[in-house]
PDB file of C-alpha atoms in Angstrom:
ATOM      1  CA  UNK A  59       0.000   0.000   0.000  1.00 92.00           C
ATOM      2  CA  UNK A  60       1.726   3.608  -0.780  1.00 96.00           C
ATOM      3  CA  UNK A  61       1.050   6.443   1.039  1.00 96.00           C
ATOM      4  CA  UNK A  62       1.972  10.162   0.043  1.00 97.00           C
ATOM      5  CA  UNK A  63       4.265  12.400   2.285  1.00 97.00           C
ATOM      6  CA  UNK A  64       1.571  15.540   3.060  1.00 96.00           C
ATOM      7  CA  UNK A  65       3.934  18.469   2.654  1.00 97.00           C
ATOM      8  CA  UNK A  66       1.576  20.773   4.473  1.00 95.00           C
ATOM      9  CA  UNK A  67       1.435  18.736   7.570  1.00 96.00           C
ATOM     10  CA  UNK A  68       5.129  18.095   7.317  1.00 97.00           C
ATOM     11  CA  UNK A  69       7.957  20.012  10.105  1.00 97.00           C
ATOM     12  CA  UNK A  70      11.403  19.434   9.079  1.00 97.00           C
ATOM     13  CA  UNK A  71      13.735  21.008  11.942  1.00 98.00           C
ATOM     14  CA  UNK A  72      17.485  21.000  12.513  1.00 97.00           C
ATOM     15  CA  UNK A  73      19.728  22.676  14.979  1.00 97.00           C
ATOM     16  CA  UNK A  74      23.648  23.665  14.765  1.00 95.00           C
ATOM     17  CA  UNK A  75      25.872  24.919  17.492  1.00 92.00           C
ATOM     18  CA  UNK A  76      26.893  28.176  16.994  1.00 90.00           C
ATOM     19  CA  UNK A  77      30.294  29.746  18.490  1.00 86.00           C
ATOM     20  CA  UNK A  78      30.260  26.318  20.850  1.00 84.00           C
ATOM     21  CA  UNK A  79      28.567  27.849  22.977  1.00 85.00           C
ATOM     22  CA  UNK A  80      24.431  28.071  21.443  1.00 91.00           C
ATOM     23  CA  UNK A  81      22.657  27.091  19.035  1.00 95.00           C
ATOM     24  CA  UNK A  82      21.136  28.030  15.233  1.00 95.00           C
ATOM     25  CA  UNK A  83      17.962  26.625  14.704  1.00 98.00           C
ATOM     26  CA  UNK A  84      15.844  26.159  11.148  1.00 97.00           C
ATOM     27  CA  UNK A  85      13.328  24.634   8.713  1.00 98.00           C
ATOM     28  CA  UNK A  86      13.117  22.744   5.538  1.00 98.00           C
ATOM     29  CA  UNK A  87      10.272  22.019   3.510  1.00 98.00           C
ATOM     30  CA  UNK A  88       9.401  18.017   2.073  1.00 98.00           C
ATOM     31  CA  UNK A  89       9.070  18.698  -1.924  1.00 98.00           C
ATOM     32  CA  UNK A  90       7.370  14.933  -1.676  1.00 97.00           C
ATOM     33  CA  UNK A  91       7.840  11.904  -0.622  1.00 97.00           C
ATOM     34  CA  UNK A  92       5.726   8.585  -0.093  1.00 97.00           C
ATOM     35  CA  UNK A  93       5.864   5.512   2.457  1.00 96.00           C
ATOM     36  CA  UNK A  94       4.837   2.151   1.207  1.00 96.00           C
ATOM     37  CA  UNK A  95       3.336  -0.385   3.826  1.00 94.00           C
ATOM     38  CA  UNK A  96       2.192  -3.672   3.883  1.00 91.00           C
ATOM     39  CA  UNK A  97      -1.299  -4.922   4.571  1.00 87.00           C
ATOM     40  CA  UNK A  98      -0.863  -4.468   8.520  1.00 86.00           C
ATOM     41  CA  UNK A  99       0.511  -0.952   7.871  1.00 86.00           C
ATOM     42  CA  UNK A 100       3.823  -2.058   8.798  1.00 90.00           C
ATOM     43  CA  UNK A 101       6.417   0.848   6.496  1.00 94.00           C
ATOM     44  CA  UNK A 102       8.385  -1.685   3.982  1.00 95.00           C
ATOM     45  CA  UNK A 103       9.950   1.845   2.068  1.00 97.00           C
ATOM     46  CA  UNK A 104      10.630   5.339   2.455  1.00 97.00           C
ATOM     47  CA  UNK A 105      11.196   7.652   0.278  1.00 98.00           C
ATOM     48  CA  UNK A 106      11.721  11.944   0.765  1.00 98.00           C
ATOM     49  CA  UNK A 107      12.889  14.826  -1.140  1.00 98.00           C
ATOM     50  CA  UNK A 108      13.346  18.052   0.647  1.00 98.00           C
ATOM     51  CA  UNK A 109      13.722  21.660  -0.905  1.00 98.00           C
ATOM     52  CA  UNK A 110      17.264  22.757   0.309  1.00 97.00           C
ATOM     53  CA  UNK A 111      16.511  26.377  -1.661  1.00 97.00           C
ATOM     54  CA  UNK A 112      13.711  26.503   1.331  1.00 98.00           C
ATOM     55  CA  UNK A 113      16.005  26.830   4.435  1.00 98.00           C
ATOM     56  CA  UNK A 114      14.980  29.258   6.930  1.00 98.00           C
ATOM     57  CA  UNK A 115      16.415  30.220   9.961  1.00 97.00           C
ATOM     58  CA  UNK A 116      14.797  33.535  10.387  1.00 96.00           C
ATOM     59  CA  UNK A 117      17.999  35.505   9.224  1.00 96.00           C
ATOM     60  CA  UNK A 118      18.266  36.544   5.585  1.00 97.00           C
ATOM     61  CA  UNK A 119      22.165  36.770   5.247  1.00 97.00           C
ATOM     62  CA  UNK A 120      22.672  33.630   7.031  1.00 94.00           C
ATOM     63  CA  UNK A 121      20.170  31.645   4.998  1.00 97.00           C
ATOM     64  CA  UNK A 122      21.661  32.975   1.748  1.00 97.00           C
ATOM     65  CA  UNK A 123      24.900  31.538   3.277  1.00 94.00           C
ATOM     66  CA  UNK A 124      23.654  28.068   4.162  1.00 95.00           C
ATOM     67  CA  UNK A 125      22.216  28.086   0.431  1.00 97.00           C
ATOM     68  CA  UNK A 126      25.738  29.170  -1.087  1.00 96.00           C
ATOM     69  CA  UNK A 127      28.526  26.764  -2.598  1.00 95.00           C
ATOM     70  CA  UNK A 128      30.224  27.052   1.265  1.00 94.00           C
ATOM     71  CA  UNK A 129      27.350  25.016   2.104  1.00 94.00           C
ATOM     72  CA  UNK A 130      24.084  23.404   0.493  1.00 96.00           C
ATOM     73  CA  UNK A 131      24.858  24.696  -3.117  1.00 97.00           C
ATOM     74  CA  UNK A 132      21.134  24.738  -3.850  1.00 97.00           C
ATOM     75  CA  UNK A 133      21.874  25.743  -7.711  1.00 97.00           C
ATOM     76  CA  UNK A 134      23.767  22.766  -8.700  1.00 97.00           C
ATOM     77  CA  UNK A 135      22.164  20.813  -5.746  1.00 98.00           C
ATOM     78  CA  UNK A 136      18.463  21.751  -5.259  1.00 98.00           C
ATOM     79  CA  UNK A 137      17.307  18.574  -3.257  1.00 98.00           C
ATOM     80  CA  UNK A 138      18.038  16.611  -0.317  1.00 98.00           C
ATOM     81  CA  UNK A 139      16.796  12.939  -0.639  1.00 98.00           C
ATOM     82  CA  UNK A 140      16.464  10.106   1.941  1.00 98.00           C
ATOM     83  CA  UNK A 141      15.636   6.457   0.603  1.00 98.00           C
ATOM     84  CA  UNK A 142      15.609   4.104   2.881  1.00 97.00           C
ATOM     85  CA  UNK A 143      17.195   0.064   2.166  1.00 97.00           C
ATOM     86  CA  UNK A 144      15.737  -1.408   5.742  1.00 97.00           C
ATOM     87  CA  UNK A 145      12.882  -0.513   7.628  1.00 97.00           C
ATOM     88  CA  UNK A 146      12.956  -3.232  11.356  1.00 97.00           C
ATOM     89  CA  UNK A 147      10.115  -3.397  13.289  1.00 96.00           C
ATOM     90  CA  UNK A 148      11.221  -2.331  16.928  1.00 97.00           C
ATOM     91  CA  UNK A 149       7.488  -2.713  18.812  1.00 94.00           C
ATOM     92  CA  UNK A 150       4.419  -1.107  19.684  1.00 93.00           C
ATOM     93  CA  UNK A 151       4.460   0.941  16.436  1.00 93.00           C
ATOM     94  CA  UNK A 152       8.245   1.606  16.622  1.00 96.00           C
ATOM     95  CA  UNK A 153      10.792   0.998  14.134  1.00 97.00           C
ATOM     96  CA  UNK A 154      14.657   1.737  13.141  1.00 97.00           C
ATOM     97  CA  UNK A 155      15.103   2.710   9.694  1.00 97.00           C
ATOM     98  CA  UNK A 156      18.405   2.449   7.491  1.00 98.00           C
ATOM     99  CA  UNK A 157      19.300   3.991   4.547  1.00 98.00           C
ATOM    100  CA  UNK A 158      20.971   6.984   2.664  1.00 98.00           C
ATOM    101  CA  UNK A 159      20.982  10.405   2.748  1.00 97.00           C
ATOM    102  CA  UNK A 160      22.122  12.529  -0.398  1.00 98.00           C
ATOM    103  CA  UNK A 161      23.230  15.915   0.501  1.00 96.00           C
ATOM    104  CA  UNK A 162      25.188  18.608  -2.116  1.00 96.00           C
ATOM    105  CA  UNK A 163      25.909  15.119  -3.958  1.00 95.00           C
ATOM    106  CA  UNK A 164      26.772  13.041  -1.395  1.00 97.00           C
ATOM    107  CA  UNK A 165      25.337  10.009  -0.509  1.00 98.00           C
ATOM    108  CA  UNK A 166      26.234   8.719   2.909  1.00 97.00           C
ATOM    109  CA  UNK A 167      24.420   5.887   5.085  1.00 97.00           C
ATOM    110  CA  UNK A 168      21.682   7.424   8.033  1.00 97.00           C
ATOM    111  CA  UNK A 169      19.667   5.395  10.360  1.00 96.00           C
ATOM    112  CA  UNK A 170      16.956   6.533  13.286  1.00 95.00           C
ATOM    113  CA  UNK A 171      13.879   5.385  15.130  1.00 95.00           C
ATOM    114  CA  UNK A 172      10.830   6.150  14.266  1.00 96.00           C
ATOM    115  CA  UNK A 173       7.577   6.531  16.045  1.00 97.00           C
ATOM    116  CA  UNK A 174       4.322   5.873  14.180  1.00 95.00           C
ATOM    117  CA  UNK A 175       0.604   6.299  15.116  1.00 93.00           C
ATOM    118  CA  UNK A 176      -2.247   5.683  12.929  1.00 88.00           C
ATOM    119  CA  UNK A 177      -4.335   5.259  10.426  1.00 91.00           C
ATOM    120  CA  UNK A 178      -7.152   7.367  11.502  1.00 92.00           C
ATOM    121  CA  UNK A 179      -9.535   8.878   8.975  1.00 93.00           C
ATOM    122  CA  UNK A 180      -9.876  12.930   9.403  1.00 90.00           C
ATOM    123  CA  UNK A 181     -13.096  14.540   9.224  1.00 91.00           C
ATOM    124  CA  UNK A 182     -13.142  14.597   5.255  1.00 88.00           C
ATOM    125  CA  UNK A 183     -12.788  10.614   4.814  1.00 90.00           C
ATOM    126  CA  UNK A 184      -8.994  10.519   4.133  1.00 91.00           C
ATOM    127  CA  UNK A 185      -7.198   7.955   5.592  1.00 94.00           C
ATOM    128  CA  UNK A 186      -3.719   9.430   7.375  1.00 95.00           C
ATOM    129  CA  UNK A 187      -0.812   8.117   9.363  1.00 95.00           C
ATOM    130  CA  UNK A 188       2.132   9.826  10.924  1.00 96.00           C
ATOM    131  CA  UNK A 189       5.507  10.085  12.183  1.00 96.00           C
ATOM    132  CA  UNK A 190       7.900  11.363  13.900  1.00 97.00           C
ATOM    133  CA  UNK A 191      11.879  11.332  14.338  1.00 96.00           C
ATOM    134  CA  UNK A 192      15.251  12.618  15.581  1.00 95.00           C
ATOM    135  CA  UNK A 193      18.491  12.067  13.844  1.00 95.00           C
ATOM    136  CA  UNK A 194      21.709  13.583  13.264  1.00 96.00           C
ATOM    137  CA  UNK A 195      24.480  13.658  10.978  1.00 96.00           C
ATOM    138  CA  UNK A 196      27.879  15.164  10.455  1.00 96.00           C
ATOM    139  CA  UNK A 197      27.928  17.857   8.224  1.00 94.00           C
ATOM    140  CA  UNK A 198      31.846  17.262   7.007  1.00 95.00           C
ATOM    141  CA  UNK A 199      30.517  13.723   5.976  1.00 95.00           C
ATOM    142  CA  UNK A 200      28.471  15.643   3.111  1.00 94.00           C
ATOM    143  CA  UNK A 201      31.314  18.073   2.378  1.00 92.00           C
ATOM    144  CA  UNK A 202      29.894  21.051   4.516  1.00 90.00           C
ATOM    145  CA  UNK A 203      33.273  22.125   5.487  1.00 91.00           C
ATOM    146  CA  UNK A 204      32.963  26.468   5.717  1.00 91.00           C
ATOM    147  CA  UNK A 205      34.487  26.698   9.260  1.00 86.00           C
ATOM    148  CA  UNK A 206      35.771  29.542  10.951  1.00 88.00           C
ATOM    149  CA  UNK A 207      38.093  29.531  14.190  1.00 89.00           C
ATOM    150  CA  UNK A 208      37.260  31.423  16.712  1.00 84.00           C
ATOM    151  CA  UNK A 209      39.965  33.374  18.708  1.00 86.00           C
ATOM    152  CA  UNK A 210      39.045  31.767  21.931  1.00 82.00           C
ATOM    153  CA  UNK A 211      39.424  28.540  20.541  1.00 84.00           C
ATOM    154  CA  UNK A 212      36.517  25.893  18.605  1.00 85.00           C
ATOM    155  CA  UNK A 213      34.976  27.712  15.769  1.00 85.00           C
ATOM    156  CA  UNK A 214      32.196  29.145  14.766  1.00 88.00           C
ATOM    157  CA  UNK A 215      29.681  26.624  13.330  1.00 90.00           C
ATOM    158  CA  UNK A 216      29.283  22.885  14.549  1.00 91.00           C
ATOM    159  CA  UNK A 217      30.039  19.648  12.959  1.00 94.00           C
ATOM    160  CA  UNK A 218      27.169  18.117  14.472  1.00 94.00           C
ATOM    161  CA  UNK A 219      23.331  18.771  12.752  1.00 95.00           C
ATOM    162  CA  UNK A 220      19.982  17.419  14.910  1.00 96.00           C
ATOM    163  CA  UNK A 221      17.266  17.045  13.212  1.00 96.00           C
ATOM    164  CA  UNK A 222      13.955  16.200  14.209  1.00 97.00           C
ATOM    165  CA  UNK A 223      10.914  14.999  11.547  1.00 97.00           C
ATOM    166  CA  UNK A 224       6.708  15.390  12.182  1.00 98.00           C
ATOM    167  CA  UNK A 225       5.207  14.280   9.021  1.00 97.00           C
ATOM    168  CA  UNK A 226       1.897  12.509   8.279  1.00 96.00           C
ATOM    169  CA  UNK A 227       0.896  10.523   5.013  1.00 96.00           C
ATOM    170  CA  UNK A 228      -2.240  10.302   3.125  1.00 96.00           C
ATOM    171  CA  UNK A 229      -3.374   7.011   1.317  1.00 94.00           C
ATOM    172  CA  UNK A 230      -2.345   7.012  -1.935  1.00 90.00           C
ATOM    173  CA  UNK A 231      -5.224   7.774  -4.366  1.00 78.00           C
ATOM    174  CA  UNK A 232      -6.496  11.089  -1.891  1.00 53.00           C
ATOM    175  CA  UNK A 233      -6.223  14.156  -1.679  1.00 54.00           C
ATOM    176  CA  UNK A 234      -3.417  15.787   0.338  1.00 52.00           C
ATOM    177  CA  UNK A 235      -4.690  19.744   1.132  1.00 52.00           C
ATOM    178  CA  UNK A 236      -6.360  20.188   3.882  1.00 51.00           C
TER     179      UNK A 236
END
């Protein structure tokens, strides 16, 4: 059974240090994206594209940054895809999913739990599940290198990127826009 990634009732978050000392939060927005299940609604495959020209962190300059070649190079790179290769059933609805991430052309491996609940019909007759998830990845592992050292000592942006994913899925064949 395939069921479409809802893009409107889809939160993509991250969070960077920043100087070692806080820490830079933003958004992306899912371009698309599907789940297919089997008949118990267990997720077999997962697939997502995000829209890396979308980052937002609230500050113009630094968004144009993180869209620049120093980081996401959303001209020659205007997606950031997840597939997944295996999807193990962990109980009561949870599950640890592997696969790869491709970020500014690199493909690395990424795996996370996920937390599921659902179906449910809403109050127009579409049938919905959800999820949600935390990960995080290394950002020199995808060639996101722009550093600077600070005169203290670390530098100015963090290796390490959280992210955390809310998304919810409509049976294929229905609409998606409410």
């Amino acid at each position: 059974m395939r069921w479409n990634l809802d893009p409107s009732h889809t939160s993509v978050e991250f969070a960077v240090r920043h100087m070692m000392i806080a820490t830079v939060k933003g958004t992306l927005n899912l371009k698309e994206g599907y789940v297919e299940t089997d008949e118990a609604g267990r997720p077999l495959r997962v697939e997502a594209r995000l829209d890396a020209q979308s980052i937002h962190t609230g500050v113009a300059d630094r968004d144009a940054h993180l869209r620049s070649a120093d980081f996401l190079d959303v001209e020659r790179h205007p997606e950031i895809l997840f597939r997944s290769e295996r999807i193990l059933p962990l109980g009561e609805g949870r599950y640890r999913v592997e696969g790869e991430v491709t970020l500014k052309g690199v493909t690395r491996p990424l795996a996370f739990e996920v937390e599921t609940s659902g179906p449910a019909k809403d109050p127009w007759g579409q049938e919905r599940m959800a999820a949600h998830f935390e990960g995080r990845l290394n950002r020199k592992d995808f060639g996101l290198t722009w550093n600077v050292a600070l005169e203290m000592g670390g530098v100015l942006v963090g290796e390490e990127v959280r992210f955390s994913v809310d998304t919810q899925a409509v049976k294929a064949g229905e609409a998606v826009a409410r």
